[in-house]
PDB file of C-alpha atoms in Angstrom:
ATOM      1  CA  MET T   1     -52.442  36.286  24.628  1.00 97.00           C
ATOM      2  CA  ARG T   2     -51.858  39.309  26.225  1.00 98.00           C
ATOM      3  CA  LEU T   3     -54.639  38.798  30.161  1.00 98.00           C
ATOM      4  CA  LEU T   4     -55.126  41.504  32.247  1.00 98.00           C
ATOM      5  CA  PHE T   5     -55.981  40.594  35.177  1.00 99.00           C
ATOM      6  CA  VAL T   6     -58.661  43.506  37.831  1.00 98.00           C
ATOM      7  CA  HIS T   7     -58.082  43.450  41.426  1.00 98.00           C
ATOM      8  CA  ALA T   8     -59.087  45.534  44.211  1.00 98.00           C
ATOM      9  CA  HIS T   9     -56.358  44.354  47.230  1.00 98.00           C
ATOM     10  CA  PRO T  10     -53.036  42.669  46.846  1.00 98.00           C
ATOM     11  CA  ASP T  11     -53.987  38.897  47.824  1.00 98.00           C
ATOM     12  CA  ASP T  12     -56.957  39.227  45.372  1.00 98.00           C
ATOM     13  CA  GLU T  13     -55.336  37.683  42.582  1.00 98.00           C
ATOM     14  CA  SER T  14     -53.667  34.546  43.825  1.00 98.00           C
ATOM     15  CA  ILE T  15     -56.465  33.664  45.725  1.00 98.00           C
ATOM     16  CA  ALA T  16     -58.989  34.054  43.049  1.00 98.00           C
ATOM     17  CA  THR T  17     -57.170  34.135  39.678  1.00 98.00           C
ATOM     18  CA  GLY T  18     -54.189  32.612  41.372  1.00 98.00           C
ATOM     19  CA  VAL T  19     -54.596  29.468  38.908  1.00 98.00           C
ATOM     20  CA  ALA T  20     -54.873  30.588  35.782  1.00 98.00           C
ATOM     21  CA  ILE T  21     -52.666  33.835  35.588  1.00 98.00           C
ATOM     22  CA  GLY T  22     -49.721  30.949  36.749  1.00 98.00           C
ATOM     23  CA  ALA T  23     -50.543  28.468  33.905  1.00 98.00           C
ATOM     24  CA  TYR T  24     -50.808  31.302  31.245  1.00 98.00           C
ATOM     25  CA  ALA T  25     -47.970  32.347  32.313  1.00 98.00           C
ATOM     26  CA  ALA T  26     -46.145  29.278  32.237  1.00 98.00           C
ATOM     27  CA  ALA T  27     -47.559  28.965  28.445  1.00 98.00           C
ATOM     28  CA  GLY T  28     -45.852  31.924  27.326  1.00 98.00           C
ATOM     29  CA  HIS T  29     -49.009  33.610  26.905  1.00 98.00           C
ATOM     30  CA  ASP T  30     -48.406  37.475  28.163  1.00 98.00           C
ATOM     31  CA  VAL T  31     -49.995  37.746  32.468  1.00 98.00           C
ATOM     32  CA  HIS T  32     -50.831  40.460  33.780  1.00 98.00           C
ATOM     33  CA  VAL T  33     -52.454  42.028  36.924  1.00 98.00           C
ATOM     34  CA  LEU T  34     -53.710  45.242  37.285  1.00 98.00           C
ATOM     35  CA  THR T  35     -55.005  45.891  41.641  1.00 98.00           C
ATOM     36  CA  CYS T  36     -56.487  49.019  42.706  1.00 98.00           C
ATOM     37  CA  THR T  37     -55.753  49.673  46.383  1.00 98.00           C
ATOM     38  CA  LEU T  38     -52.886  48.274  48.268  1.00 98.00           C
ATOM     39  CA  GLY T  39     -54.805  47.033  51.060  1.00 98.00           C
ATOM     40  CA  GLU T  40     -54.488  48.778  53.589  1.00 98.00           C
ATOM     41  CA  GLN T  41     -56.957  48.353  55.965  1.00 98.00           C
ATOM     42  CA  GLY T  42     -56.076  44.204  55.791  1.00 98.00           C
ATOM     43  CA  GLU T  43     -55.051  42.369  58.949  1.00 97.00           C
ATOM     44  CA  VAL T  44     -52.034  41.356  59.744  1.00 98.00           C
ATOM     45  CA  ILE T  45     -51.922  37.762  61.000  1.00 97.00           C
ATOM     46  CA  PRO T  46     -47.777  37.953  62.196  1.00 97.00           C
ATOM     47  CA  PRO T  47     -47.577  39.408  65.687  1.00 97.00           C
ATOM     48  CA  GLU T  48     -44.521  40.802  64.823  1.00 98.00           C
ATOM     49  CA  LEU T  49     -45.300  42.878  62.346  1.00 98.00           C
ATOM     50  CA  ARG T  50     -48.704  43.761  63.381  1.00 98.00           C
ATOM     51  CA  HIS T  51     -47.617  47.420  64.718  1.00 98.00           C
ATOM     52  CA  LEU T  52     -48.247  48.561  60.089  1.00 98.00           C
ATOM     53  CA  ASP T  53     -52.431  47.925  60.820  1.00 98.00           C
ATOM     54  CA  ALA T  54     -54.956  50.819  60.361  1.00 98.00           C
ATOM     55  CA  ASP T  55     -54.376  51.335  63.967  1.00 97.00           C
ATOM     56  CA  HIS T  56     -51.540  51.923  64.498  1.00 98.00           C
ATOM     57  CA  ASP T  57     -48.407  53.075  62.129  1.00 98.00           C
ATOM     58  CA  ASP T  58     -50.151  52.301  59.311  1.00 98.00           C
ATOM     59  CA  ALA T  59     -47.563  51.419  56.961  1.00 98.00           C
ATOM     60  CA  LEU T  60     -49.930  48.338  55.655  1.00 98.00           C
ATOM     61  CA  GLY T  61     -49.786  49.020  51.739  1.00 98.00           C
ATOM     62  CA  GLU T  62     -46.566  49.667  50.814  1.00 97.00           C
ATOM     63  CA  TYR T  63     -45.813  46.473  52.905  1.00 98.00           C
ATOM     64  CA  ARG T  64     -48.667  45.069  50.481  1.00 98.00           C
ATOM     65  CA  LEU T  65     -47.530  46.194  47.910  1.00 98.00           C
ATOM     66  CA  GLY T  66     -43.669  44.040  47.505  1.00 98.00           C
ATOM     67  CA  GLU T  67     -46.049  41.263  48.788  1.00 98.00           C
ATOM     68  CA  LEU T  68     -48.031  41.556  45.597  1.00 98.00           C
ATOM     69  CA  ARG T  69     -44.761  42.296  44.175  1.00 98.00           C
ATOM     70  CA  ALA T  70     -43.317  39.155  45.328  1.00 98.00           C
ATOM     71  CA  ALA T  71     -46.304  37.138  44.821  1.00 98.00           C
ATOM     72  CA  LEU T  72     -46.267  38.331  40.727  1.00 98.00           C
ATOM     73  CA  GLY T  73     -42.715  36.551  40.669  1.00 98.00           C
ATOM     74  CA  GLN T  74     -43.587  33.852  41.641  1.00 98.00           C
ATOM     75  CA  LEU T  75     -46.896  33.334  39.665  1.00 98.00           C
ATOM     76  CA  GLY T  76     -44.925  34.896  36.076  1.00 98.00           C
ATOM     77  CA  ALA T  77     -47.009  38.233  35.657  1.00 98.00           C
ATOM     78  CA  THR T  78     -46.848  41.360  35.393  1.00 98.00           C
ATOM     79  CA  GLY T  79     -48.566  44.797  38.057  1.00 98.00           C
ATOM     80  CA  HIS T  80     -49.872  47.952  37.974  1.00 98.00           C
ATOM     81  CA  VAL T  81     -51.167  49.580  41.070  1.00 98.00           C
ATOM     82  CA  LEU T  82     -54.426  52.763  39.505  1.00 98.00           C
ATOM     83  CA  GLY T  83     -52.972  55.565  39.279  1.00 97.00           C
ATOM     84  CA  ALA T  84     -49.927  55.075  40.752  1.00 96.00           C
ATOM     85  CA  GLY T  85     -47.934  58.252  39.972  1.00 89.00           C
ATOM     86  CA  LEU T  86     -43.769  59.021  40.456  1.00 78.00           C
ATOM     87  CA  LEU T  87     -44.535  60.258  43.486  1.00 83.00           C
ATOM     88  CA  ASN T  88     -47.650  57.502  44.856  1.00 90.00           C
ATOM     89  CA  PRO T  89     -47.624  54.191  45.055  1.00 95.00           C
ATOM     90  CA  SER T  90     -50.994  54.244  43.900  1.00 95.00           C
ATOM     91  CA  ARG T  91     -54.087  56.606  43.824  1.00 96.00           C
ATOM     92  CA  TYR T  92     -56.647  54.814  46.368  1.00 98.00           C
ATOM     93  CA  ARG T  93     -56.631  53.362  49.537  1.00 98.00           C
ATOM     94  CA  ASP T  94     -58.659  49.599  50.279  1.00 98.00           C
ATOM     95  CA  SER T  95     -62.266  50.973  51.464  1.00 98.00           C
ATOM     96  CA  GLY T  96     -62.913  48.289  54.364  1.00 96.00           C
ATOM     97  CA  MET T  97     -65.649  46.443  54.732  1.00 92.00           C
ATOM     98  CA  ALA T  98     -68.777  47.304  53.924  1.00 89.00           C
ATOM     99  CA  GLY T  99     -69.635  49.855  56.467  1.00 89.00           C
ATOM    100  CA  SER T 100     -66.718  50.397  58.181  1.00 93.00           C
ATOM    101  CA  PRO T 101     -65.333  53.854  59.305  1.00 95.00           C
ATOM    102  CA  SER T 102     -63.050  53.491  57.025  1.00 97.00           C
ATOM    103  CA  ALA T 103     -64.915  53.853  53.457  1.00 95.00           C
ATOM    104  CA  ARG T 104     -65.674  57.573  54.550  1.00 95.00           C
ATOM    105  CA  ARG T 105     -62.652  58.718  53.769  1.00 96.00           C
ATOM    106  CA  PRO T 106     -62.017  61.121  50.903  1.00 96.00           C
ATOM    107  CA  ASP T 107     -59.196  59.149  49.543  1.00 97.00           C
ATOM    108  CA  ALA T 108     -61.382  55.160  50.152  1.00 98.00           C
ATOM    109  CA  PHE T 109     -61.390  53.627  46.949  1.00 98.00           C
ATOM    110  CA  VAL T 110     -65.646  53.359  46.766  1.00 98.00           C
ATOM    111  CA  ARG T 111     -65.962  57.305  47.200  1.00 97.00           C
ATOM    112  CA  ALA T 112     -63.053  57.254  44.504  1.00 97.00           C
ATOM    113  CA  ASP T 113     -64.272  60.238  40.802  1.00 97.00           C
ATOM    114  CA  LEU T 114     -65.811  57.313  38.598  1.00 97.00           C
ATOM    115  CA  GLY T 115     -64.491  58.797  35.206  1.00 97.00           C
ATOM    116  CA  GLU T 116     -61.615  59.207  36.547  1.00 97.00           C
ATOM    117  CA  ALA T 117     -60.720  55.812  37.928  1.00 98.00           C
ATOM    118  CA  ILE T 118     -61.989  54.305  34.668  1.00 98.00           C
ATOM    119  CA  THR T 119     -59.564  56.622  33.101  1.00 97.00           C
ATOM    120  CA  TRP T 120     -57.122  55.347  35.052  1.00 97.00           C
ATOM    121  CA  ALA T 121     -58.137  51.970  34.117  1.00 98.00           C
ATOM    122  CA  ARG T 122     -57.855  52.516  30.539  1.00 98.00           C
ATOM    123  CA  LYS T 123     -54.651  54.157  30.636  1.00 97.00           C
ATOM    124  CA  VAL T 124     -53.055  50.649  31.580  1.00 98.00           C
ATOM    125  CA  ILE T 125     -55.978  48.203  28.701  1.00 98.00           C
ATOM    126  CA  ASP T 126     -54.716  50.782  26.503  1.00 98.00           C
ATOM    127  CA  GLU T 127     -51.571  50.812  27.401  1.00 98.00           C
ATOM    128  CA  VAL T 128     -51.540  46.292  28.034  1.00 98.00           C
ATOM    129  CA  ALA T 129     -53.896  45.853  25.005  1.00 98.00           C
ATOM    130  CA  PRO T 130     -55.970  42.970  26.304  1.00 98.00           C
ATOM    131  CA  ASP T 131     -57.186  39.669  24.106  1.00 98.00           C
ATOM    132  CA  ILE T 132     -58.997  38.879  27.977  1.00 98.00           C
ATOM    133  CA  VAL T 133     -59.986  40.549  31.440  1.00 98.00           C
ATOM    134  CA  VAL T 134     -60.928  39.429  33.932  1.00 98.00           C
ATOM    135  CA  THR T 135     -62.430  40.648  37.623  1.00 98.00           C
ATOM    136  CA  TYR T 136     -65.022  39.876  39.524  1.00 98.00           C
ATOM    137  CA  ASP T 137     -68.853  39.159  39.110  1.00 98.00           C
ATOM    138  CA  ASN T 138     -71.092  42.228  40.019  1.00 97.00           C
ATOM    139  CA  GLN T 139     -71.526  41.236  43.094  1.00 97.00           C
ATOM    140  CA  GLY T 140     -67.240  41.163  44.568  1.00 97.00           C
ATOM    141  CA  GLY T 141     -67.099  37.756  45.191  1.00 95.00           C
ATOM    142  CA  TYR T 142     -68.505  38.031  48.749  1.00 94.00           C
ATOM    143  CA  ALA T 143     -69.863  41.983  47.880  1.00 94.00           C
ATOM    144  CA  HIS T 144     -66.472  43.668  49.007  1.00 97.00           C
ATOM    145  CA  PRO T 145     -67.448  47.437  48.628  1.00 97.00           C
ATOM    146  CA  ASP T 146     -64.275  47.786  46.337  1.00 98.00           C
ATOM    147  CA  HIS T 147     -64.229  44.436  44.948  1.00 98.00           C
ATOM    148  CA  ILE T 148     -67.817  46.016  43.590  1.00 98.00           C
ATOM    149  CA  GLN T 149     -66.088  48.908  42.518  1.00 98.00           C
ATOM    150  CA  ALA T 150     -62.726  47.311  40.946  1.00 98.00           C
ATOM    151  CA  HIS T 151     -66.119  45.129  38.892  1.00 98.00           C
ATOM    152  CA  ARG T 152     -67.790  48.497  38.423  1.00 98.00           C
ATOM    153  CA  VAL T 153     -64.265  50.304  36.806  1.00 98.00           C
ATOM    154  CA  ALA T 154     -63.233  47.658  34.601  1.00 98.00           C
ATOM    155  CA  CYS T 155     -66.538  46.752  33.039  1.00 98.00           C
ATOM    156  CA  ALA T 156     -66.767  50.074  32.227  1.00 98.00           C
ATOM    157  CA  ALA T 157     -63.453  51.068  31.360  1.00 98.00           C
ATOM    158  CA  VAL T 158     -64.484  47.882  28.631  1.00 98.00           C
ATOM    159  CA  ALA T 159     -67.397  48.909  27.013  1.00 97.00           C
ATOM    160  CA  THR T 160     -65.935  52.009  26.079  1.00 94.00           C
ATOM    161  CA  MET T 161     -63.839  50.079  23.595  1.00 97.00           C
ATOM    162  CA  ALA T 162     -64.288  49.630  19.995  1.00 96.00           C
ATOM    163  CA  SER T 163     -63.402  46.635  20.331  1.00 96.00           C
ATOM    164  CA  PRO T 164     -63.116  45.204  23.106  1.00 97.00           C
ATOM    165  CA  PRO T 165     -61.749  42.580  24.904  1.00 98.00           C
ATOM    166  CA  THR T 166     -63.517  39.608  25.974  1.00 98.00           C
ATOM    167  CA  MET T 167     -64.349  39.487  30.104  1.00 98.00           C
ATOM    168  CA  TYR T 168     -65.290  37.213  32.386  1.00 98.00           C
ATOM    169  CA  ALA T 169     -65.889  36.658  35.946  1.00 98.00           C
ATOM    170  CA  ALA T 170     -64.650  34.611  38.358  1.00 98.00           C
ATOM    171  CA  LEU T 171     -67.045  32.186  39.935  1.00 98.00           C
ATOM    172  CA  THR T 172     -66.995  29.222  42.325  1.00 98.00           C
ATOM    173  CA  ARG T 173     -69.390  26.073  41.298  1.00 98.00           C
ATOM    174  CA  ARG T 174     -71.698  24.898  44.359  1.00 98.00           C
ATOM    175  CA  SER T 175     -69.979  21.605  43.498  1.00 98.00           C
ATOM    176  CA  TRP T 176     -67.124  22.654  43.934  1.00 98.00           C
ATOM    177  CA  VAL T 177     -68.090  24.030  47.378  1.00 98.00           C
ATOM    178  CA  ALA T 178     -69.221  21.474  49.129  1.00 97.00           C
ATOM    179  CA  GLN T 179     -66.745  19.101  47.669  1.00 98.00           C
ATOM    180  CA  ASP T 180     -63.755  21.017  48.767  1.00 98.00           C
ATOM    181  CA  ARG T 181     -66.213  21.494  52.400  1.00 97.00           C
ATOM    182  CA  ALA T 182     -65.705  18.086  52.630  1.00 97.00           C
ATOM    183  CA  TRP T 183     -61.750  17.116  51.866  1.00 97.00           C
ATOM    184  CA  VAL T 184     -61.366  20.308  54.696  1.00 96.00           C
ATOM    185  CA  ALA T 185     -63.046  17.630  57.173  1.00 95.00           C
ATOM    186  CA  ALA T 186     -61.876  15.319  56.149  1.00 95.00           C
ATOM    187  CA  HIS T 187     -58.240  16.475  56.141  1.00 94.00           C
ATOM    188  CA  VAL T 188     -56.772  19.840  58.500  1.00 94.00           C
ATOM    189  CA  ASP T 189     -57.077  18.491  61.761  1.00 89.00           C
ATOM    190  CA  ALA T 190     -58.928  21.407  63.688  1.00 78.00           C
ATOM    191  CA  ALA T 191     -56.854  20.600  66.941  1.00 66.00           C
ATOM    192  CA  THR T 192     -54.298  20.214  65.555  1.00 75.00           C
ATOM    193  CA  SER T 193     -54.003  24.065  63.385  1.00 72.00           C
ATOM    194  CA  ARG T 194     -53.785  26.137  65.958  1.00 74.00           C
ATOM    195  CA  GLY T 195     -57.512  26.255  66.324  1.00 84.00           C
ATOM    196  CA  VAL T 196     -58.913  26.972  63.089  1.00 93.00           C
ATOM    197  CA  THR T 197     -62.527  26.691  61.912  1.00 94.00           C
ATOM    198  CA  ILE T 198     -63.933  23.645  60.442  1.00 95.00           C
ATOM    199  CA  PRO T 199     -65.752  25.131  57.390  1.00 95.00           C
ATOM    200  CA  GLY T 200     -70.111  22.988  57.732  1.00 94.00           C
ATOM    201  CA  ALA T 201     -70.907  21.396  54.927  1.00 94.00           C
ATOM    202  CA  ASP T 202     -74.651  23.408  55.455  1.00 95.00           C
ATOM    203  CA  ASP T 203     -71.938  27.130  56.127  1.00 96.00           C
ATOM    204  CA  PRO T 204     -73.413  30.340  53.954  1.00 95.00           C
ATOM    205  CA  LEU T 205     -72.424  31.075  50.824  1.00 96.00           C
ATOM    206  CA  THR T 206     -71.197  33.897  48.986  1.00 95.00           C
ATOM    207  CA  ALA T 207     -72.272  35.564  46.359  1.00 94.00           C
ATOM    208  CA  SER T 208     -70.056  34.263  44.037  1.00 96.00           C
ATOM    209  CA  MET T 209     -70.498  30.230  44.500  1.00 97.00           C
ATOM    210  CA  VAL T 210     -73.584  29.931  42.032  1.00 97.00           C
ATOM    211  CA  PRO T 211     -75.117  27.031  40.098  1.00 97.00           C
ATOM    212  CA  ASP T 212     -72.717  25.037  38.636  1.00 98.00           C
ATOM    213  CA  THR T 213     -74.716  26.040  34.988  1.00 97.00           C
ATOM    214  CA  LEU T 214     -73.229  29.866  36.050  1.00 97.00           C
ATOM    215  CA  VAL T 215     -70.351  29.045  35.529  1.00 98.00           C
ATOM    216  CA  PRO T 216     -68.638  27.498  31.963  1.00 98.00           C
ATOM    217  CA  ARG T 217     -65.015  27.867  31.820  1.00 98.00           C
ATOM    218  CA  VAL T 218     -62.897  25.925  34.057  1.00 98.00           C
ATOM    219  CA  VAL T 219     -59.128  26.494  34.649  1.00 98.00           C
ATOM    220  CA  GLN T 220     -57.569  23.809  36.570  1.00 98.00           C
ATOM    221  CA  ASP T 221     -53.423  22.986  36.379  1.00 98.00           C
ATOM    222  CA  ALA T 222     -51.057  21.974  38.209  1.00 98.00           C
ATOM    223  CA  GLU T 223     -48.724  24.241  37.568  1.00 98.00           C
ATOM    224  CA  GLY T 224     -50.253  27.229  37.705  1.00 98.00           C
ATOM    225  CA  ALA T 225     -52.026  25.530  41.637  1.00 98.00           C
ATOM    226  CA  ARG T 226     -48.208  24.885  42.648  1.00 98.00           C
ATOM    227  CA  ARG T 227     -47.509  29.263  41.267  1.00 98.00           C
ATOM    228  CA  GLN T 228     -51.148  29.902  43.534  1.00 98.00           C
ATOM    229  CA  ALA T 229     -49.538  28.152  45.943  1.00 98.00           C
ATOM    230  CA  ALA T 230     -45.742  29.492  46.361  1.00 98.00           C
ATOM    231  CA  ALA T 231     -47.683  33.606  45.510  1.00 98.00           C
ATOM    232  CA  MET T 232     -49.930  32.949  47.902  1.00 98.00           C
ATOM    233  CA  ARG T 233     -46.902  32.562  50.335  1.00 98.00           C
ATOM    234  CA  ALA T 234     -45.686  35.294  49.651  1.00 98.00           C
ATOM    235  CA  HIS T 235     -48.736  37.436  51.144  1.00 98.00           C
ATOM    236  CA  ALA T 236     -47.959  36.531  54.579  1.00 98.00           C
ATOM    237  CA  THR T 237     -49.273  38.966  56.635  1.00 98.00           C
ATOM    238  CA  GLN T 238     -52.464  37.333  55.126  1.00 98.00           C
ATOM    239  CA  ILE T 239     -52.719  33.859  54.594  1.00 98.00           C
ATOM    240  CA  VAL T 240     -51.225  30.941  56.054  1.00 96.00           C
ATOM    241  CA  VAL T 241     -50.702  28.175  53.297  1.00 97.00           C
ATOM    242  CA  GLU T 242     -50.789  24.194  54.468  1.00 95.00           C
ATOM    243  CA  ASP T 243     -51.125  21.447  52.515  1.00 94.00           C
ATOM    244  CA  GLY T 244     -53.117  21.961  50.833  1.00 97.00           C
ATOM    245  CA  TRP T 245     -55.380  24.398  51.866  1.00 97.00           C
ATOM    246  CA  PHE T 246     -54.703  27.075  53.434  1.00 97.00           C
ATOM    247  CA  THR T 247     -56.785  30.855  56.175  1.00 96.00           C
ATOM    248  CA  LEU T 248     -56.947  34.199  56.712  1.00 97.00           C
ATOM    249  CA  SER T 249     -56.863  35.825  59.904  1.00 95.00           C
ATOM    250  CA  ASN T 250     -60.516  34.532  60.101  1.00 94.00           C
ATOM    251  CA  LEU T 251     -59.244  31.374  60.157  1.00 94.00           C
ATOM    252  CA  VAL T 252     -61.478  28.725  58.194  1.00 95.00           C
ATOM    253  CA  ALA T 253     -60.174  26.522  56.205  1.00 96.00           C
ATOM    254  CA  ALA T 254     -60.689  26.803  53.238  1.00 97.00           C
ATOM    255  CA  ARG T 255     -59.094  23.848  49.989  1.00 98.00           C
ATOM    256  CA  LEU T 256     -56.780  24.530  47.790  1.00 98.00           C
ATOM    257  CA  SER T 257     -57.812  22.631  44.473  1.00 98.00           C
ATOM    258  CA  GLY T 258     -56.112  23.827  41.369  1.00 98.00           C
ATOM    259  CA  ARG T 259     -59.696  25.350  40.090  1.00 98.00           C
ATOM    260  CA  GLU T 260     -61.322  28.061  39.288  1.00 98.00           C
ATOM    261  CA  GLY T 261     -64.521  28.935  37.600  1.00 98.00           C
ATOM    262  CA  TYR T 262     -65.408  31.748  34.856  1.00 98.00           C
ATOM    263  CA  ALA T 263     -68.555  32.950  33.408  1.00 98.00           C
ATOM    264  CA  PRO T 264     -68.601  34.848  30.501  1.00 98.00           C
ATOM    265  CA  LEU T 265     -68.624  38.484  31.513  1.00 98.00           C
ATOM    266  CA  ASP T 266     -71.230  41.812  29.363  1.00 98.00           C
ATOM    267  CA  PRO T 267     -69.620  45.202  30.184  1.00 98.00           C
ATOM    268  CA  ARG T 268     -71.946  46.402  29.374  1.00 97.00           C
ATOM    269  CA  THR T 269     -75.359  45.101  32.483  1.00 98.00           C
ATOM    270  CA  GLY T 270     -72.171  44.288  34.506  1.00 98.00           C
ATOM    271  CA  LEU T 271     -73.569  41.118  34.357  1.00 98.00           C
ATOM    272  CA  VAL T 272     -73.098  37.526  33.525  1.00 97.00           C
ATOM    273  CA  ARG T 273     -74.129  35.529  30.091  1.00 96.00           C
ATOM    274  CA  PRO T 274     -73.986  31.964  28.893  1.00 94.00           C
ATOM    275  CA  GLY T 275     -71.339  30.914  27.918  1.00 94.00           C
ATOM    276  CA  PRO T 276     -69.606  27.129  25.649  1.00 94.00           C
ATOM    277  CA  ALA T 277     -68.617  24.850  28.449  1.00 96.00           C
ATOM    278  CA  GLY T 278     -65.097  24.051  27.822  1.00 96.00           C
ATOM    279  CA  GLU T 279     -61.561  24.321  28.991  1.00 97.00           C
ATOM    280  CA  GLY T 280     -59.525  27.731  29.850  1.00 97.00           C
ATOM    281  CA  LEU T 281     -60.649  31.252  29.042  1.00 97.00           C
ATOM    282  CA  ILE T 282     -58.948  31.187  25.541  1.00 92.00           C
ATOM    283  CA  PRO T 283     -61.241  30.615  23.064  1.00 81.00           C
TER     284      PRO T 283
END
């Protein structure tokens, strides 16, 4: 089987879908990742690399491309960058968070001509010929503009196909959120872990944290989880991986649970739809 995961920035593939990518690659399936931008607007965690960010040398995209290649090597997947050519490593630039000045740049992914972006996506889809395509839900996981755009482009590209592949959206069961927050509270000591924040049980949920009944498919795999952690370590500008948990630049601790949830996605409407409960993405 061939699987294609469509993501907005380097590291999204590892954080959101790394268990599935690693598990299916380890099982011998042909796994591909399409990344839409190089994450040029990302915040940089290591002090010695902060000169790379958009406010200084503006060289983070090329560096993160190297991290992406290393992460995909750990996962066992083949990488593609949307609109990449011989002279340009990517066609579109990271837009940054909603409302940021970087989103007004003419090359920002949120300002992409949809017809052009869909054509580039179809080129990769036609080349890979996937049986399954995975991306975000229509809210982009946590409403990041580039995640929403990646969802829009992926769905529209698949919807143009006469015999479209099966699509899934990556989602999280709310019961898992409660379990993972309780685990972090029990296992992570904020006082001795560089001042990290422990999420509270009543902290707000993101758009991708939905009722369990809306997430019928589960991927839980020890080798996939091992590969995910190794891939996340490759994204050192963005992620710090600890024993069973990790943080981003916001220093909020999150559990590495080794499980991921998915729901069938209708490419014509962009909405998740009901599906049979079960293990894995491959029928």
